[in-house]
mmCIF file of C-alpha atoms in Angstrom:
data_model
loop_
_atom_site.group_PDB
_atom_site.id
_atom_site.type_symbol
_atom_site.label_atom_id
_atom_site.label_comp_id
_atom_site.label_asym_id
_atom_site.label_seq_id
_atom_site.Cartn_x
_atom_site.Cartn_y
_atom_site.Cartn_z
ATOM 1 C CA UNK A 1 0.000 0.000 0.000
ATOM 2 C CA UNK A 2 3.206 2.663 0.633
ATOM 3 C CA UNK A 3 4.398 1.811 -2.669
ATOM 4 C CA UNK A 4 0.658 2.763 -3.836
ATOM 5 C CA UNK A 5 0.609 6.249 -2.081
ATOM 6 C CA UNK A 6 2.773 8.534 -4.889
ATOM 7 C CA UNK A 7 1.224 7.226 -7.596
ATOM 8 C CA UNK A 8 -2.194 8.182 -5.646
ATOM 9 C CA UNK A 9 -0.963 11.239 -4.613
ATOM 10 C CA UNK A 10 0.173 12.148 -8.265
ATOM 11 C CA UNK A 11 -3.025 10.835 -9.575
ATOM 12 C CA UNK A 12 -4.929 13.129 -7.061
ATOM 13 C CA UNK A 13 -2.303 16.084 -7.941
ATOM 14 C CA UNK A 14 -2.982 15.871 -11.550
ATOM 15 C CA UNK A 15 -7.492 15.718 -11.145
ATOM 16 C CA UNK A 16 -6.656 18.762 -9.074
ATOM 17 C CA UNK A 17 -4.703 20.448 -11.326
ATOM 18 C CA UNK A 18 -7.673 19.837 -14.166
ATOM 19 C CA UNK A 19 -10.666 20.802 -12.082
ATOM 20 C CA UNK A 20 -8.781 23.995 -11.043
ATOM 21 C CA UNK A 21 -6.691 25.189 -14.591
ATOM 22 C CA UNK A 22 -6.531 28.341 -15.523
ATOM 23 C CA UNK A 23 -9.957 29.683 -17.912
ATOM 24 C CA UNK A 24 -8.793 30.312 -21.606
ATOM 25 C CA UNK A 25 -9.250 33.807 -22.597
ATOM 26 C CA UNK A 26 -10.146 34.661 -26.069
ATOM 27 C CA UNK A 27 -9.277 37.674 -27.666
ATOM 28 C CA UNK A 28 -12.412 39.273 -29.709
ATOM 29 C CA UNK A 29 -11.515 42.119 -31.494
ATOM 30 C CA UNK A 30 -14.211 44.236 -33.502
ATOM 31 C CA UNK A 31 -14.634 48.014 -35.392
ATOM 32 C CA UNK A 32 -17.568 49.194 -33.727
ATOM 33 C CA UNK A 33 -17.880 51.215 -30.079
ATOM 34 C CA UNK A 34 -19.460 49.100 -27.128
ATOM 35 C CA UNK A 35 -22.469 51.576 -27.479
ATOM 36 C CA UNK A 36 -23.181 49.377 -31.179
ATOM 37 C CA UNK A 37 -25.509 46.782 -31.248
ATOM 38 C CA UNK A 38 -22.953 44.369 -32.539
ATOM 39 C CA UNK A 39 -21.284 44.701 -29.417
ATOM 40 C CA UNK A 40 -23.858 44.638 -27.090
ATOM 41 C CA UNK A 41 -25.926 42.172 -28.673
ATOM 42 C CA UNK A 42 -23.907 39.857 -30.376
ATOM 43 C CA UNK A 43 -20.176 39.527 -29.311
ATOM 44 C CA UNK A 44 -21.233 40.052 -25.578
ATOM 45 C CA UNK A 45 -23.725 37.278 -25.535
ATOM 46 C CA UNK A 46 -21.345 35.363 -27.681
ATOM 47 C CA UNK A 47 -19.449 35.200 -25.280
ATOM 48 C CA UNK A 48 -21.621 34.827 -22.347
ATOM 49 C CA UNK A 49 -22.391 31.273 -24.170
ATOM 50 C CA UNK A 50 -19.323 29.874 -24.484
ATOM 51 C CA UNK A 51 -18.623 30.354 -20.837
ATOM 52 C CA UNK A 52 -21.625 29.405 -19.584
ATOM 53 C CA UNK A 53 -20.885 26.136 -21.941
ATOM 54 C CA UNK A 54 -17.538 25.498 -20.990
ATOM 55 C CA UNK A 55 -18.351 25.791 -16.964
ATOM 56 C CA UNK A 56 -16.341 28.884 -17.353
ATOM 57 C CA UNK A 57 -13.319 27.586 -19.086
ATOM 58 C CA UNK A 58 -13.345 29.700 -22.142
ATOM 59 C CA UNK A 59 -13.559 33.381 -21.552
ATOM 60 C CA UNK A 60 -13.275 36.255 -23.707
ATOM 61 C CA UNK A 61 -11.981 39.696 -23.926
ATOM 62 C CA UNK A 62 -13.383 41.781 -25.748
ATOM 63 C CA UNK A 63 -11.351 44.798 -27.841
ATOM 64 C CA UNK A 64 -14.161 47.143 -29.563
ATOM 65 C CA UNK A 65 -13.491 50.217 -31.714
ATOM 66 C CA UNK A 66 -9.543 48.578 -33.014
ATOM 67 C CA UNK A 67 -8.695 48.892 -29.604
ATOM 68 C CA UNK A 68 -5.683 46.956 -30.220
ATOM 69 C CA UNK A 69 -4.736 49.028 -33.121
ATOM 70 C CA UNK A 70 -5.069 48.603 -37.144
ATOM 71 C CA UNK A 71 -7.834 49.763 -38.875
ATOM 72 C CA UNK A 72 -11.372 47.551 -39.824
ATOM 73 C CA UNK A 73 -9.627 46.403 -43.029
ATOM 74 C CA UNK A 74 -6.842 44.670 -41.019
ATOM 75 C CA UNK A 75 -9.101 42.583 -38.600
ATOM 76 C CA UNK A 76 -9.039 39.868 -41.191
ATOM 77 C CA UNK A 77 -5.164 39.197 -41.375
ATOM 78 C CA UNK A 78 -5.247 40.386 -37.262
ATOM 79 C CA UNK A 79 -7.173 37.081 -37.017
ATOM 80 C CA UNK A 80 -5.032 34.751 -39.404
ATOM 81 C CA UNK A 81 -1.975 35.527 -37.725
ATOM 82 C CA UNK A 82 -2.920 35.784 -34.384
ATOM 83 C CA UNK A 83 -2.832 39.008 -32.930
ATOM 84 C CA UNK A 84 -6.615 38.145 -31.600
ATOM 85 C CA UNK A 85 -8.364 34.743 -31.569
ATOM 86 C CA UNK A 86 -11.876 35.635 -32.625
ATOM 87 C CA UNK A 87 -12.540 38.897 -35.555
ATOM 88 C CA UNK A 88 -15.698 40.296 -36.243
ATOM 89 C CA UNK A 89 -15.484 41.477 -39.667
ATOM 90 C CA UNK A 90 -17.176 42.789 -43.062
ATOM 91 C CA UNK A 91 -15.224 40.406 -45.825
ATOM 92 C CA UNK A 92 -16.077 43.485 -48.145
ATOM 93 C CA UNK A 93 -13.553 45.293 -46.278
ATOM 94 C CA UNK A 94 -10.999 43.494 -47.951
ATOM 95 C CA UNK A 95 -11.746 43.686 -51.853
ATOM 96 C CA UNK A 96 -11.139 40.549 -54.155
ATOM 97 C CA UNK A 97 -10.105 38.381 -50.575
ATOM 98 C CA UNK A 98 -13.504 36.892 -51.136
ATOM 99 C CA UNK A 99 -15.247 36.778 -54.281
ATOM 100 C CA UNK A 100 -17.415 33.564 -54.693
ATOM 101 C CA UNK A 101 -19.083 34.717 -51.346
ATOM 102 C CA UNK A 102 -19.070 38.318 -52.747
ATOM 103 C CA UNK A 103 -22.502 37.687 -54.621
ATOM 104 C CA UNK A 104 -24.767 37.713 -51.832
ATOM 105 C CA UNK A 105 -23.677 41.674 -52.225
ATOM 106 C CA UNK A 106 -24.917 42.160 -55.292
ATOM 107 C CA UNK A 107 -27.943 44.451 -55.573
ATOM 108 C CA UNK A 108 -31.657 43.338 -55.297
ATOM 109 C CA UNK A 109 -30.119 39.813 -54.029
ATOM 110 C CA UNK A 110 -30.902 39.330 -50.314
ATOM 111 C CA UNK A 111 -34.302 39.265 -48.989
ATOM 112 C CA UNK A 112 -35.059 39.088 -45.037
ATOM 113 C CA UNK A 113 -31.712 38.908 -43.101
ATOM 114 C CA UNK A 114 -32.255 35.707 -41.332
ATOM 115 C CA UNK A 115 -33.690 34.060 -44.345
ATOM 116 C CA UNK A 116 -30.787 35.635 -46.679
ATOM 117 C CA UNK A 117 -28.027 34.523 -43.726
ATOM 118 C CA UNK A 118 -29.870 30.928 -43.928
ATOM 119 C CA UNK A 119 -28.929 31.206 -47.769
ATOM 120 C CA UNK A 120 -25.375 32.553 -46.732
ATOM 121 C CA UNK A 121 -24.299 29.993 -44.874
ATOM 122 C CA UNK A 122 -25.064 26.905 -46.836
ATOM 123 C CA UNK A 123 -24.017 28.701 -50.182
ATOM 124 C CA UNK A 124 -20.343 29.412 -48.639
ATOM 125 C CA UNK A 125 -20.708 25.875 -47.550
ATOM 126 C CA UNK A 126 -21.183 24.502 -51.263
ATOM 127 C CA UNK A 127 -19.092 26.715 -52.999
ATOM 128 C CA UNK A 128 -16.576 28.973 -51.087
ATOM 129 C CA UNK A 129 -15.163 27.133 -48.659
ATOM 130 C CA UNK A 130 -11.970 27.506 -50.111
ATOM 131 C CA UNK A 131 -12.187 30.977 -49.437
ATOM 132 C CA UNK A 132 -12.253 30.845 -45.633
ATOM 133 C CA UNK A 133 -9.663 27.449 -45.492
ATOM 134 C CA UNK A 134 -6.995 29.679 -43.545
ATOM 135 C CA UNK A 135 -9.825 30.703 -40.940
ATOM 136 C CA UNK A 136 -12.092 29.172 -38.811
ATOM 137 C CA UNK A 137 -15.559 30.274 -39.808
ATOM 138 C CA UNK A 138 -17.976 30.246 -36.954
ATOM 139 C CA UNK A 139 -20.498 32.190 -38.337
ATOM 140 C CA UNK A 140 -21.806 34.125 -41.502
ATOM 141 C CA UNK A 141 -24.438 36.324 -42.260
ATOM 142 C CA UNK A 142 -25.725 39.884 -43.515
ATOM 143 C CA UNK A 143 -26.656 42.974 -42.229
ATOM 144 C CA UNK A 144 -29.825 44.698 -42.726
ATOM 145 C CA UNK A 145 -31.174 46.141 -46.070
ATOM 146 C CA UNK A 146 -29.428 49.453 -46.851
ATOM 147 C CA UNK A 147 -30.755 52.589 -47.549
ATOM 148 C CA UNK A 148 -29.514 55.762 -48.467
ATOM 149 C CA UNK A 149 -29.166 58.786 -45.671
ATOM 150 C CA UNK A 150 -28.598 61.906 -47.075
ATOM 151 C CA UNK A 151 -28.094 65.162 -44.777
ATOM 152 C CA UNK A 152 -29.010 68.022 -47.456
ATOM 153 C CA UNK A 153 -30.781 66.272 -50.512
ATOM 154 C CA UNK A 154 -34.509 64.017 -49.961
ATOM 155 C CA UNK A 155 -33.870 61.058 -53.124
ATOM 156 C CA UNK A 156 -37.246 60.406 -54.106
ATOM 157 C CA UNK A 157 -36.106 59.303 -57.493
ATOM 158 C CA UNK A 158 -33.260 58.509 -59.271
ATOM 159 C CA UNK A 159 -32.393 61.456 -60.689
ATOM 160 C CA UNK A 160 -31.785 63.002 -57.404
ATOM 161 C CA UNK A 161 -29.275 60.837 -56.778
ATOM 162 C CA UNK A 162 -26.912 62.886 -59.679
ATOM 163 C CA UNK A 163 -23.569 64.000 -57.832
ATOM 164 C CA UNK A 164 -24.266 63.192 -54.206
ATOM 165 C CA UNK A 165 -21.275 62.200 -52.601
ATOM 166 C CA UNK A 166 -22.473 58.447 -51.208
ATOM 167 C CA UNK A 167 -20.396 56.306 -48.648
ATOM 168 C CA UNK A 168 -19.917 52.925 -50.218
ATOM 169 C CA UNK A 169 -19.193 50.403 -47.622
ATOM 170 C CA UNK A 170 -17.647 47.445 -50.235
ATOM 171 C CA UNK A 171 -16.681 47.594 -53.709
ATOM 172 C CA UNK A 172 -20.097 46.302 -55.316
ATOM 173 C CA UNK A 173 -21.644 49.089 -53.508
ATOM 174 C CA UNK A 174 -19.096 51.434 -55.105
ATOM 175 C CA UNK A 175 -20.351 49.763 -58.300
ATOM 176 C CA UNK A 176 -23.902 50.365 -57.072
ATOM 177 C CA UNK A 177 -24.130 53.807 -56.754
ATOM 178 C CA UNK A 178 -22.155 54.512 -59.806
ATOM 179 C CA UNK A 179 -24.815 52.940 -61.721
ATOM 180 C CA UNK A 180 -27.533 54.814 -60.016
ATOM 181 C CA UNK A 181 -25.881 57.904 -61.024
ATOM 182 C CA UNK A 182 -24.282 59.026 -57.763
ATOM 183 C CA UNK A 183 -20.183 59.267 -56.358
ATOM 184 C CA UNK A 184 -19.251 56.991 -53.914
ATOM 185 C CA UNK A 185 -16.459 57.567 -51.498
ATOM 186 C CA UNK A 186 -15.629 54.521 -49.910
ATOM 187 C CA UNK A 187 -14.955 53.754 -46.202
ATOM 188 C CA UNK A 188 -15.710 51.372 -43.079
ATOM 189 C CA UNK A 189 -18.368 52.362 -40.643
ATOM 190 C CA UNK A 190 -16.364 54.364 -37.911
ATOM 191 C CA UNK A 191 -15.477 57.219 -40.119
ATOM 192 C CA UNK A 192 -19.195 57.754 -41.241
ATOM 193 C CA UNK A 193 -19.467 60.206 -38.418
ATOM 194 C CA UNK A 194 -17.093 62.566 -39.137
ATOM 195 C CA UNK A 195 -17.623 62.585 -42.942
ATOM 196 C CA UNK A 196 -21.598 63.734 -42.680
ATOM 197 C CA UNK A 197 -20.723 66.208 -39.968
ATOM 198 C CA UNK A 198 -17.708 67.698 -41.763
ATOM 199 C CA UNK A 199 -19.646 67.509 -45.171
ATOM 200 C CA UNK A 200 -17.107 65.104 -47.266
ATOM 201 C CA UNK A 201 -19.903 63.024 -48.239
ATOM 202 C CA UNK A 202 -23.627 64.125 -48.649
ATOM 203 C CA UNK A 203 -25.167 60.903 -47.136
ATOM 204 C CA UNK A 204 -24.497 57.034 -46.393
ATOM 205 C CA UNK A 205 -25.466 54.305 -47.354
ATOM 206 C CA UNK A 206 -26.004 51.883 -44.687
ATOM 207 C CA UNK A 207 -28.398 50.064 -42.204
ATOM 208 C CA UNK A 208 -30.794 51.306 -39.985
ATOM 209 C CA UNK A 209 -28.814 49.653 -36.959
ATOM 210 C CA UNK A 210 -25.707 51.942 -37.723
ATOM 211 C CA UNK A 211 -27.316 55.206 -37.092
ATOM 212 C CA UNK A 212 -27.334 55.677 -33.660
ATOM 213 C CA UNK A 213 -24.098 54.472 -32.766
ATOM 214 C CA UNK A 214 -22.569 56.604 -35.765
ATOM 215 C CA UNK A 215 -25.202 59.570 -34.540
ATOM 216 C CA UNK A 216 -25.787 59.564 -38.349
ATOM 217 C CA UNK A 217 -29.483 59.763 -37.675
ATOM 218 C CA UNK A 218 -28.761 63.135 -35.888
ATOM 219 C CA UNK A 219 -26.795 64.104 -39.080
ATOM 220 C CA UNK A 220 -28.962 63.459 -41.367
ATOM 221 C CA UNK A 221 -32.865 64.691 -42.364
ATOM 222 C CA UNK A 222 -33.566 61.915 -45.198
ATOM 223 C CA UNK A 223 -33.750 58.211 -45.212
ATOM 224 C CA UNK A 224 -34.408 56.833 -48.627
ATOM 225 C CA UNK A 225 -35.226 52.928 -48.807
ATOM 226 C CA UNK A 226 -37.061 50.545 -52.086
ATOM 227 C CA UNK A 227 -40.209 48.910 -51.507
ATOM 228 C CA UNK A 228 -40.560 45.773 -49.720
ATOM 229 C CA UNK A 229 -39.335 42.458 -51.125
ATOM 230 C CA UNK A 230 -35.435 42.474 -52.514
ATOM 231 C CA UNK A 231 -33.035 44.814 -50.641
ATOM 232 C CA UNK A 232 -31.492 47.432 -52.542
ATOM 233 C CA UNK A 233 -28.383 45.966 -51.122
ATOM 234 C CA UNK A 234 -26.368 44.789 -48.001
ATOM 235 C CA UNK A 235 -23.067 43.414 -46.847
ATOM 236 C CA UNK A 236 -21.803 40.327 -45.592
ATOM 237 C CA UNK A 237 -20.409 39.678 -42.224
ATOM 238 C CA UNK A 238 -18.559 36.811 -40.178
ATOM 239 C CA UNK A 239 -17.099 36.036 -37.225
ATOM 240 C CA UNK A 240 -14.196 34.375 -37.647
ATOM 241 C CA UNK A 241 -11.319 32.520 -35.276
ATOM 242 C CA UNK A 242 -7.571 31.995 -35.843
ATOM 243 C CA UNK A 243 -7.390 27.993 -36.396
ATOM 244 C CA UNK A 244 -4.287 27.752 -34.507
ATOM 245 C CA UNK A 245 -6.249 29.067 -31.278
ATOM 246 C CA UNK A 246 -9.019 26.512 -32.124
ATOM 247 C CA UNK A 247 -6.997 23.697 -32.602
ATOM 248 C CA UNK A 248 -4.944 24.524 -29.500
ATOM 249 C CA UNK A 249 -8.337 23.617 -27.477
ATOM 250 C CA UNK A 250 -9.238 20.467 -25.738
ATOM 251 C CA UNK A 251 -11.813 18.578 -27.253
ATOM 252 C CA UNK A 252 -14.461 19.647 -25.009
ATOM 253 C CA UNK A 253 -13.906 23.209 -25.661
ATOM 254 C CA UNK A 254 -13.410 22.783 -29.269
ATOM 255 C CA UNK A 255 -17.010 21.027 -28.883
ATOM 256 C CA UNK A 256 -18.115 24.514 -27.181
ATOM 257 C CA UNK A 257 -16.640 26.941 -30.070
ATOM 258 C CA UNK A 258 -18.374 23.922 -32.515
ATOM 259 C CA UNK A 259 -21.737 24.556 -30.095
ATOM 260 C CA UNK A 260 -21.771 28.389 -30.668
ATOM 261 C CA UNK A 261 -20.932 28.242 -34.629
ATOM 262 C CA UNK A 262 -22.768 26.895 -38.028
ATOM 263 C CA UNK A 263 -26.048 27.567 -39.180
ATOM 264 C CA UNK A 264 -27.914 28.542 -36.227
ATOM 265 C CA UNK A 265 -25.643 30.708 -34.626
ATOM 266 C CA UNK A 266 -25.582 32.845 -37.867
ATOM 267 C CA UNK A 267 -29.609 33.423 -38.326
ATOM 268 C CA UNK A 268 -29.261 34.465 -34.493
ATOM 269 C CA UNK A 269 -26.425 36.817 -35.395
ATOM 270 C CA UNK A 270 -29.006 38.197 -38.008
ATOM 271 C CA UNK A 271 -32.104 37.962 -35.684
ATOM 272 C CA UNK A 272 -30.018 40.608 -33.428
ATOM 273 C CA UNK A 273 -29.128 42.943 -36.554
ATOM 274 C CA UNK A 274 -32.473 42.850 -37.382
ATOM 275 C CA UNK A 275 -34.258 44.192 -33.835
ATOM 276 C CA UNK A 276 -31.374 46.868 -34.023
ATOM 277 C CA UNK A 277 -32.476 48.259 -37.534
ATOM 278 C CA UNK A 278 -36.025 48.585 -35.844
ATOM 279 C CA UNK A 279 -34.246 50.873 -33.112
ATOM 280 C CA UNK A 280 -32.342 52.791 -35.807
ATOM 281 C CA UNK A 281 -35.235 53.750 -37.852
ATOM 282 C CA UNK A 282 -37.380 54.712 -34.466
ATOM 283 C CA UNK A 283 -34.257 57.274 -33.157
ATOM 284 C CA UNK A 284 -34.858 58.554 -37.048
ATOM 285 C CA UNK A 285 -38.194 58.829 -36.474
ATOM 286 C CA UNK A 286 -38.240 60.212 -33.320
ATOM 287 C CA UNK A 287 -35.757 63.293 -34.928
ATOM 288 C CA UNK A 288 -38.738 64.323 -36.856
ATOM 289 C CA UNK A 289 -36.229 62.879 -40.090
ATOM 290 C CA UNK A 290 -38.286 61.655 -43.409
ATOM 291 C CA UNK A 291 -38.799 58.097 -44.282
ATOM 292 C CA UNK A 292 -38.919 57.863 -47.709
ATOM 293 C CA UNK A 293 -40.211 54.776 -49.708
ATOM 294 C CA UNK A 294 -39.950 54.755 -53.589
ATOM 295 C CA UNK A 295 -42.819 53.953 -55.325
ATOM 296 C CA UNK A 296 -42.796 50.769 -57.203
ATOM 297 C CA UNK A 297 -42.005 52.271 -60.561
ATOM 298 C CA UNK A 298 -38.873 53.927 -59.174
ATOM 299 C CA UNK A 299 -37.770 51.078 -57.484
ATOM 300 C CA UNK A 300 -38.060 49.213 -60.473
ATOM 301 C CA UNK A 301 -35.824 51.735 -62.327
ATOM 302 C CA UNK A 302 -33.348 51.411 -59.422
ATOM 303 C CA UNK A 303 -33.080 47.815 -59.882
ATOM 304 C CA UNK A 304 -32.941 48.474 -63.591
ATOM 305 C CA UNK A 305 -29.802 50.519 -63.223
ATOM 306 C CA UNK A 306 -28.057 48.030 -60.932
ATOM 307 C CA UNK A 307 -28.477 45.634 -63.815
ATOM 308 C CA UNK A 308 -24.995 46.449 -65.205
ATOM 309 C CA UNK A 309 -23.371 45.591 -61.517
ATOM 310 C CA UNK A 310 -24.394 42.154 -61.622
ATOM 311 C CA UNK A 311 -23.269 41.505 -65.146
ATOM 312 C CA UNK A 312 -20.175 42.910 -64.575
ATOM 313 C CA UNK A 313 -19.694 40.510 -61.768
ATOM 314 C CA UNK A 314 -20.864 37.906 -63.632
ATOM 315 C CA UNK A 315 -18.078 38.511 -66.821
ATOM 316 C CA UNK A 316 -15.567 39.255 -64.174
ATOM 317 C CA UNK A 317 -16.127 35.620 -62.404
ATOM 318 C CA UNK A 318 -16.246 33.782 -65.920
ATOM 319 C CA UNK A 319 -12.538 34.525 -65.950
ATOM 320 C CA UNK A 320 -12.408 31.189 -63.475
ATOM 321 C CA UNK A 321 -15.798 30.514 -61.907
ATOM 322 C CA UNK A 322 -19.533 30.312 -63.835
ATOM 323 C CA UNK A 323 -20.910 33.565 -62.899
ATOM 324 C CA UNK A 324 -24.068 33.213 -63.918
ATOM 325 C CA UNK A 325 -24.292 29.919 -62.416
ATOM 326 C CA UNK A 326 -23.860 31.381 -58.504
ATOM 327 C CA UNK A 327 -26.236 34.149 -58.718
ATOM 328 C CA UNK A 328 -28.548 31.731 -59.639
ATOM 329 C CA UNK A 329 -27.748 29.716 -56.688
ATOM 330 C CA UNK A 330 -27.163 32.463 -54.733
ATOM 331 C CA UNK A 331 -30.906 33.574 -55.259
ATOM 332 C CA UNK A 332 -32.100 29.948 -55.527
ATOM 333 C CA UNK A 333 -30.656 29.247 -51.831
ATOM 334 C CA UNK A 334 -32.539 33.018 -51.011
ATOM 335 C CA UNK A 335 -35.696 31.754 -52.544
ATOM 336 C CA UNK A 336 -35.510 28.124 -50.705
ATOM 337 C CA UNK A 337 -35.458 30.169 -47.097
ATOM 338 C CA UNK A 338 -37.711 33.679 -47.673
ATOM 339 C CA UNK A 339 -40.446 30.688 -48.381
ATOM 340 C CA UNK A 340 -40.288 28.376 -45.175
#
């Protein structure tokens, strides 16, 4: 029985050691203040789940507004090298990095954000995975419709749209609003602020989420959006984790990340974006601003316009993909969910 008592001792040791090890933290890094729905909403809760799941073994902390330096375009290689573990990010920061995925940006594709993030996530699943090989993709989805904020100019047609200086948040929308006769200026959601209020740009286009924690709402006197049914257009988003960091996880907490990812976890994603676009059009409301809802006939000349955008993407992805061939699963997939 002595002999028995180290190997008892160092069996005892070693349970101890398991039951009490130290909780993982994760490092979440993200573009938005804490005041953004995305924050609250989303990455919070996020995180709330997977310690909760893991009995408090995984932790995160959270960096919001590029805390930890860079700018929203460099979250994605932040993430694949491992400056942070877990990225939420806009792949349309990063033109040409992802564009099989890219087409669920095209205009009049999407339809209600958890139905279109449905469609998302299987479509990256059949045909883009190849795209997100040097990531781990926990979850994929898009924002709300956009529409088009303007602080000077009330768009009530398309002609009014001649000259206005437009953020575009991704390239497609750049293509967009060229097409609809306006000038895009590019850039990611934190500068939106100080481009209405300085009067670089002459209105947004964006969510309805975005506006208060941008304080565009307060910028701007005009929100311009096309009748029910397709959006006029939207972006892609994901939440992706360095593999490395994944891999580097027991089992059980690699079943916890696998838990809080997929399918699922992206229509909730969207579910929250969605409730927040409801509280960004009421502080609009509220400011006295003007909703302002083409008619049919001009949203039918919108769409009209955009034509060119998608064919262009579709002769551009010929070069080595069959365009034509994932817009129509694209909007197949779209179809499939908007129906159940």
């Amino acid at each position: 029985m002595k002999a028995l008592a180290p190997l008892v001792a160092s069996l005892l040791f070693g349970l101890c050691s398991a039951v009490t090890a130290a909780p993982i933290t994760l490092k979440v890094a993200h573009f938005l203040p804490p005041s953004s729905p995305g924050h609250k909403d989303v990455i919070q809760p996020w995180c709330e789940a997977i310690k909760a799941d893991s009995d408090g073994q995984l932790q995160c902390q959270i960096y919001p507004a590029m805390q930890l330096g860079g700018t929203p375009a460099q979250l994605l290689n932040q993430v694949r090298d491992g400056v942070v573990d877990v990225v939420w990010t806009l792949p349309g920061y990063n033109p040409g990095m992802f564009p099989i995925s890219e087409v669920f940006e095209l205009p009049f594709m999407t339809t209600t954000a958890p139905a279109s993030s449905r469609a998302l996530w299987d479509f990256i699943n059949d045909y883009a995975q190849a795209e997100f090989a040097d990531v781990k993709l926990i979850a994929a989805w898009i924002s709300g419709p956009y529409q088009i904020h303007t602080r000077k100019t009330a768009v009530r047609k398309l002609s009014d749209l001649a000259g206005l200086k437009i953020r575009a948040p991704s390239r497609l929308s750049t293509r967009l609003l060229s097409a609809l006769g306006a000038t895009p200026v590019g850039m990611p959601v934190p500068q939106i602020t100080e481009a209405l209020s300085k009067g670089v740009i002459d209105g947004a286009m964006a969510p309805w989420e975005v506006l208060p924690a941008t304080k565009a709402h307060e910028l701007t006197q005009y929100h311009t959006d096309v009748v029910k049914g397709r959006t006029l257009a939207t972006s892609t988003m994901v939440l992706l984790m360095n593999p490395a960091r994944y891999h580097s996880l027991s089992p059980e907490l690699q079943a916890v990340i696998d838990k809080n990812s997929g399918a699922t976890t992206s229509v909730w994603i969207s579910e929250q974006f969605a409730q927040a676009d409801a509280v960004g059009l009421q502080a609009a409301q509220e400011r006295g601003n003007e909703i302002i809802y083409l008619t049919t006939t001009q949203t039918e000349r919108w769409e009209a316009a955009a034509l060119t955008v998608t064919e262009q993407w579709i002769q551009q992805m010929n070069q080595q993909h069959k365009g034509a061939e994932l817009v129509k699963a694209a909007r197949s997939l779209v179809d499939k969910y908007t129906k159940k």
